[in-house]
Each structure stands twice: as C-alpha cells, then as structure tokens.
Short mmCIF file of C-alpha atoms in Angstrom, two decimals:
data_model
loop_
_atom_site.label_atom_id
_atom_site.label_comp_id
_atom_site.label_asym_id
_atom_site.label_seq_id
_atom_site.Cartn_x
_atom_site.Cartn_y
_atom_site.Cartn_z
CA UNK A 268 -41.77 -18.66 0.02
CA UNK A 269 -41.39 -18.35 -3.74
CA UNK A 270 -41.41 -14.55 -3.56
CA UNK A 271 -38.72 -14.50 -0.86
CA UNK A 272 -36.49 -16.91 -2.78
CA UNK A 273 -37.05 -14.92 -5.98
CA UNK A 274 -36.11 -11.64 -4.25
CA UNK A 275 -32.89 -13.19 -2.91
CA UNK A 276 -32.08 -14.70 -6.34
CA UNK A 277 -32.53 -11.31 -7.99
CA UNK A 278 -30.35 -9.70 -5.35
CA UNK A 279 -27.59 -12.23 -6.07
CA UNK A 280 -27.86 -11.49 -9.80
CA UNK A 281 -27.66 -7.75 -9.24
CA UNK A 282 -24.94 -7.91 -6.57
CA UNK A 283 -22.93 -11.08 -7.17
CA UNK A 284 -20.05 -9.95 -4.95
CA UNK A 285 -22.19 -9.41 -1.88
CA UNK A 286 -22.66 -12.22 0.60
CA UNK A 287 -26.41 -11.83 0.67
CA UNK A 288 -29.41 -9.56 0.80
CA UNK A 289 -29.73 -7.46 3.94
CA UNK A 290 -32.42 -8.93 6.19
CA UNK A 291 -34.25 -5.60 6.47
CA UNK A 292 -34.30 -5.17 2.69
CA UNK A 293 -35.95 -8.57 2.23
CA UNK A 294 -38.50 -7.85 4.96
CA UNK A 295 -39.29 -4.51 3.29
CA UNK A 296 -39.68 -6.12 -0.15
CA UNK A 297 -42.06 -8.71 1.23
CA UNK A 298 -44.12 -6.03 3.02
CA UNK A 299 -44.72 -8.05 6.19
CA UNK A 300 -44.38 -7.15 9.84
CA UNK A 301 -41.31 -8.18 11.81
CA UNK A 302 -42.95 -11.06 13.73
CA UNK A 303 -44.36 -12.72 10.62
CA UNK A 304 -41.11 -12.18 8.73
CA UNK A 305 -39.03 -13.72 11.53
CA UNK A 306 -41.28 -16.80 11.71
CA UNK A 307 -41.27 -17.22 7.93
CA UNK A 308 -37.50 -16.76 7.72
CA UNK A 309 -36.93 -19.36 10.42
CA UNK A 310 -39.09 -21.77 8.40
CA UNK A 311 -37.28 -21.03 5.11
CA UNK A 312 -33.92 -21.60 6.79
CA UNK A 313 -35.09 -24.88 8.37
CA UNK A 314 -36.37 -26.06 4.99
CA UNK A 315 -33.01 -25.20 3.39
CA UNK A 316 -34.47 -22.65 0.98
CA UNK A 317 -32.49 -19.73 2.37
CA UNK A 318 -29.50 -19.26 4.65
CA UNK A 319 -29.02 -16.55 7.24
CA UNK A 320 -25.49 -15.25 7.83
CA UNK A 321 -25.36 -12.40 10.29
CA UNK A 322 -27.74 -9.78 8.94
CA UNK A 323 -27.69 -11.19 5.40
CA UNK A 324 -29.99 -13.68 3.72
CA UNK A 325 -28.67 -15.78 0.86
CA UNK A 326 -29.43 -18.85 -1.17
CA UNK A 327 -27.61 -21.86 0.32
CA UNK A 328 -25.61 -22.43 -2.87
CA UNK A 329 -24.54 -18.79 -3.32
CA UNK A 330 -20.81 -18.16 -3.31
CA UNK A 331 -18.97 -14.96 -4.07
CA UNK A 332 -16.76 -15.62 -7.09
CA UNK A 333 -14.51 -13.21 -8.87
CA UNK A 334 -14.43 -12.96 -12.64
CA UNK A 335 -11.04 -13.62 -14.30
CA UNK A 336 -10.68 -9.86 -14.82
CA UNK A 337 -11.43 -9.13 -11.17
CA UNK A 338 -9.01 -11.85 -10.07
CA UNK A 339 -6.33 -10.24 -12.25
CA UNK A 340 -6.88 -6.83 -10.63
CA UNK A 341 -6.70 -8.44 -7.19
CA UNK A 342 -3.40 -10.12 -8.05
CA UNK A 343 -1.96 -6.81 -9.26
CA UNK A 344 -3.09 -5.08 -6.07
CA UNK A 345 -1.66 -7.85 -3.86
CA UNK A 346 1.65 -7.57 -5.73
CA UNK A 347 1.71 -3.87 -4.80
CA UNK A 348 1.09 -4.81 -1.17
CA UNK A 349 3.95 -7.31 -1.40
CA UNK A 350 6.37 -4.70 -2.79
CA UNK A 351 5.93 -2.40 0.23
CA UNK A 352 4.34 -4.44 3.02
CA UNK A 353 4.79 -1.74 5.69
CA UNK A 354 3.84 1.15 3.39
CA UNK A 355 1.05 -0.44 1.35
CA UNK A 356 -1.39 1.21 -1.04
CA UNK A 357 -3.95 3.40 0.71
CA UNK A 358 -7.59 2.47 1.12
CA UNK A 359 -8.50 4.83 -1.75
CA UNK A 360 -5.77 3.42 -3.99
CA UNK A 361 -6.90 -0.12 -3.20
CA UNK A 362 -10.53 0.72 -3.93
CA UNK A 363 -9.52 2.41 -7.18
CA UNK A 364 -7.43 -0.61 -8.19
CA UNK A 365 -10.10 -3.28 -7.69
CA UNK A 366 -13.38 -1.40 -7.21
CA UNK A 367 -15.41 -0.89 -4.06
CA UNK A 368 -17.31 -4.18 -4.26
CA UNK A 369 -14.18 -6.31 -4.69
CA UNK A 370 -12.38 -4.33 -1.98
CA UNK A 371 -15.27 -4.97 0.43
CA UNK A 372 -15.12 -8.70 -0.31
CA UNK A 373 -11.38 -8.72 0.42
CA UNK A 374 -12.11 -7.06 3.78
CA UNK A 375 -14.98 -9.42 4.51
CA UNK A 376 -12.80 -12.45 3.78
CA UNK A 377 -10.05 -11.05 5.98
CA UNK A 378 -7.48 -10.90 3.19
CA UNK A 379 -7.09 -7.19 3.90
CA UNK A 380 -7.47 -5.52 7.29
CA UNK A 381 -8.32 -1.85 7.35
CA UNK A 382 -6.88 -0.15 10.43
CA UNK A 383 -8.01 3.41 9.70
CA UNK A 384 -10.02 5.27 7.05
CA UNK A 385 -6.79 5.63 5.03
CA UNK A 386 -4.62 2.62 5.95
CA UNK A 387 -5.07 -1.06 5.12
CA UNK A 388 -2.68 -4.01 5.44
CA UNK A 389 -2.57 -7.51 4.05
CA UNK A 390 -3.61 -10.00 6.71
CA UNK A 391 -0.17 -11.64 6.94
CA UNK A 392 1.51 -8.26 7.44
CA UNK A 393 -1.13 -7.19 9.96
CA UNK A 394 -0.51 -10.39 11.93
CA UNK A 395 3.25 -9.84 11.78
CA UNK A 396 2.85 -6.28 13.12
CA UNK A 397 0.39 -7.38 15.80
CA UNK A 398 2.66 -10.20 17.00
CA UNK A 399 5.70 -7.92 17.00
CA UNK A 400 3.89 -5.46 19.27
CA UNK A 401 2.89 -8.28 21.62
CA UNK A 402 6.50 -9.50 21.74
CA UNK A 403 7.72 -5.94 22.32
CA UNK A 404 5.57 -5.69 25.45
CA UNK A 405 7.13 -8.88 26.83
CA UNK A 406 10.44 -7.03 26.93
CA UNK A 407 9.51 -3.36 27.37
CA UNK A 408 6.63 -1.60 29.09
CA UNK A 409 6.19 1.18 26.53
CA UNK A 410 6.22 1.63 22.77
CA UNK A 411 6.49 4.91 20.87
CA UNK A 412 5.42 5.71 17.34
CA UNK A 413 9.08 6.37 16.50
CA UNK A 414 10.17 2.95 17.81
CA UNK A 415 7.46 1.23 15.79
CA UNK A 416 8.21 3.30 12.68
CA UNK A 417 11.94 2.60 12.88
CA UNK A 418 11.52 -1.12 13.55
CA UNK A 419 9.43 -1.59 10.40
CA UNK A 420 11.10 1.13 8.33
CA UNK A 421 7.80 2.73 7.55
CA UNK A 422 6.42 6.23 7.80
CA UNK A 423 4.74 7.90 10.74
CA UNK A 424 1.42 7.69 8.87
CA UNK A 425 1.40 3.88 8.88
CA UNK A 426 2.91 3.52 12.36
CA UNK A 427 0.41 5.91 13.91
CA UNK A 428 -2.57 4.33 12.12
CA UNK A 429 -1.60 0.85 13.31
CA UNK A 430 -0.95 1.91 16.90
CA UNK A 431 -4.21 3.89 17.06
CA UNK A 432 -5.94 0.76 15.76
CA UNK A 433 -4.42 -1.25 18.62
CA UNK A 434 -5.77 1.38 21.02
CA UNK A 435 -9.23 1.10 19.46
CA UNK A 436 -9.35 -2.71 19.80
CA UNK A 437 -8.20 -2.53 23.41
CA UNK A 438 -4.74 -4.05 23.10
CA UNK A 439 -2.90 -0.85 24.01
CA UNK A 440 -3.62 2.43 25.67
CA UNK A 441 -1.97 5.73 24.86
CA UNK A 442 -0.41 7.52 27.80
CA UNK A 443 1.05 10.85 26.67
CA UNK A 444 3.50 9.96 23.86
CA UNK A 445 3.77 6.22 24.51
CA UNK A 446 1.64 3.14 24.22
CA UNK A 447 1.33 0.66 27.06
CA UNK A 448 -0.21 -2.77 26.99
CA UNK A 449 -3.72 -2.45 28.33
CA UNK A 450 -3.93 -4.30 31.59
CA UNK A 451 -6.96 -6.55 31.68
CA UNK A 452 -6.85 -6.66 35.47
CA UNK A 453 -10.00 -5.07 36.94
CA UNK A 454 -8.05 -3.75 39.96
CA UNK A 455 -6.08 -1.17 38.02
#
C-alpha cells in the first residue's frame, strides 16, 4: 500500500496538471500481475487511500490547480477566443499560448472543445453552434458549408471543421455537398 501511494504522490509532484497516474503505469511500477493489482487497487480505493477516475489513479485530495502565471496565460488565451469566437486561435496557437499540459486540462475540463486536429472552440461557442445547427434542421432539411459559414461570418476552414465534427459524432451525415440530420430511425 505504501509503495502504491508513494508512486501516485510522486506522479502528482512530477505532473501536477494531470488528473492522475495512468493505471497501467502504476501496475508496471509495482511489478505485479493484473489480477493481484486489480484486487489491491479495489482495496486501496475502498480504504480511501487512492481514487480511480477512468483509467487514472490519484490521491483523493489531489486537485489540478493552475499557478498564477498559468492562470494569466489562460485568461489571455480566452480573451483571444472572445475577440473572434467563430474564428478562434488554432489548436497549435492555443497550445503555444498556454502549453500542452494546460491546454489538455482545458480540454479535459470541457472549457475548450477540439473539433479537428486544427480547430478548437470555447465551450459556450461550441454549444451556440451546435444548437444553431439543431434549430436549422427544424426548419430546413439540408445545410451547406456555405450556409454555415455565412451565418456565423467565419471562414470555410472553421465551418468545414465543425460540420465534419458533427458528422463524426453522428448528428449529421454528409450527402454530396450538403449535410442532413442523421435519422436515428432504424428503418431508414
């Protein structure tokens, strides 16, 4: 138990912006087989010594906290997002502005939503775009990239990335040059 808790503590010290230590990394550090590790982990969690969140193991009291300097860089980045909500900074620009670790925390917390390898939106803007597309389909059967681009006065790059994202999550389907709402009916 002490070794497992120590490994997780050290991980938190080395990676304070990560939620927790990957489960497989802890198992590897402890050099035990999967069955023994799973039983021990279950016991540690029940005793309140460790917490399991998804595939991460953390100390129950661990919280990701930004330093004042990191918080300042986040505020500057969010101001940039606010200045051009439908043409925001790219993924690379965002990562450069706050660093990869901070960027990943912003994604994990849902403050930013990455829709493609290059395009990311603030959550409020993402929700606005998502809702607008849903409302569009209440009135019209199809949506083009041009219609989306013009409605939000953005570029094709952002419009296409968002609409392709909607295809990938199953909200829409591309048929030639238009998007249609994906019908959830199994008969079609």
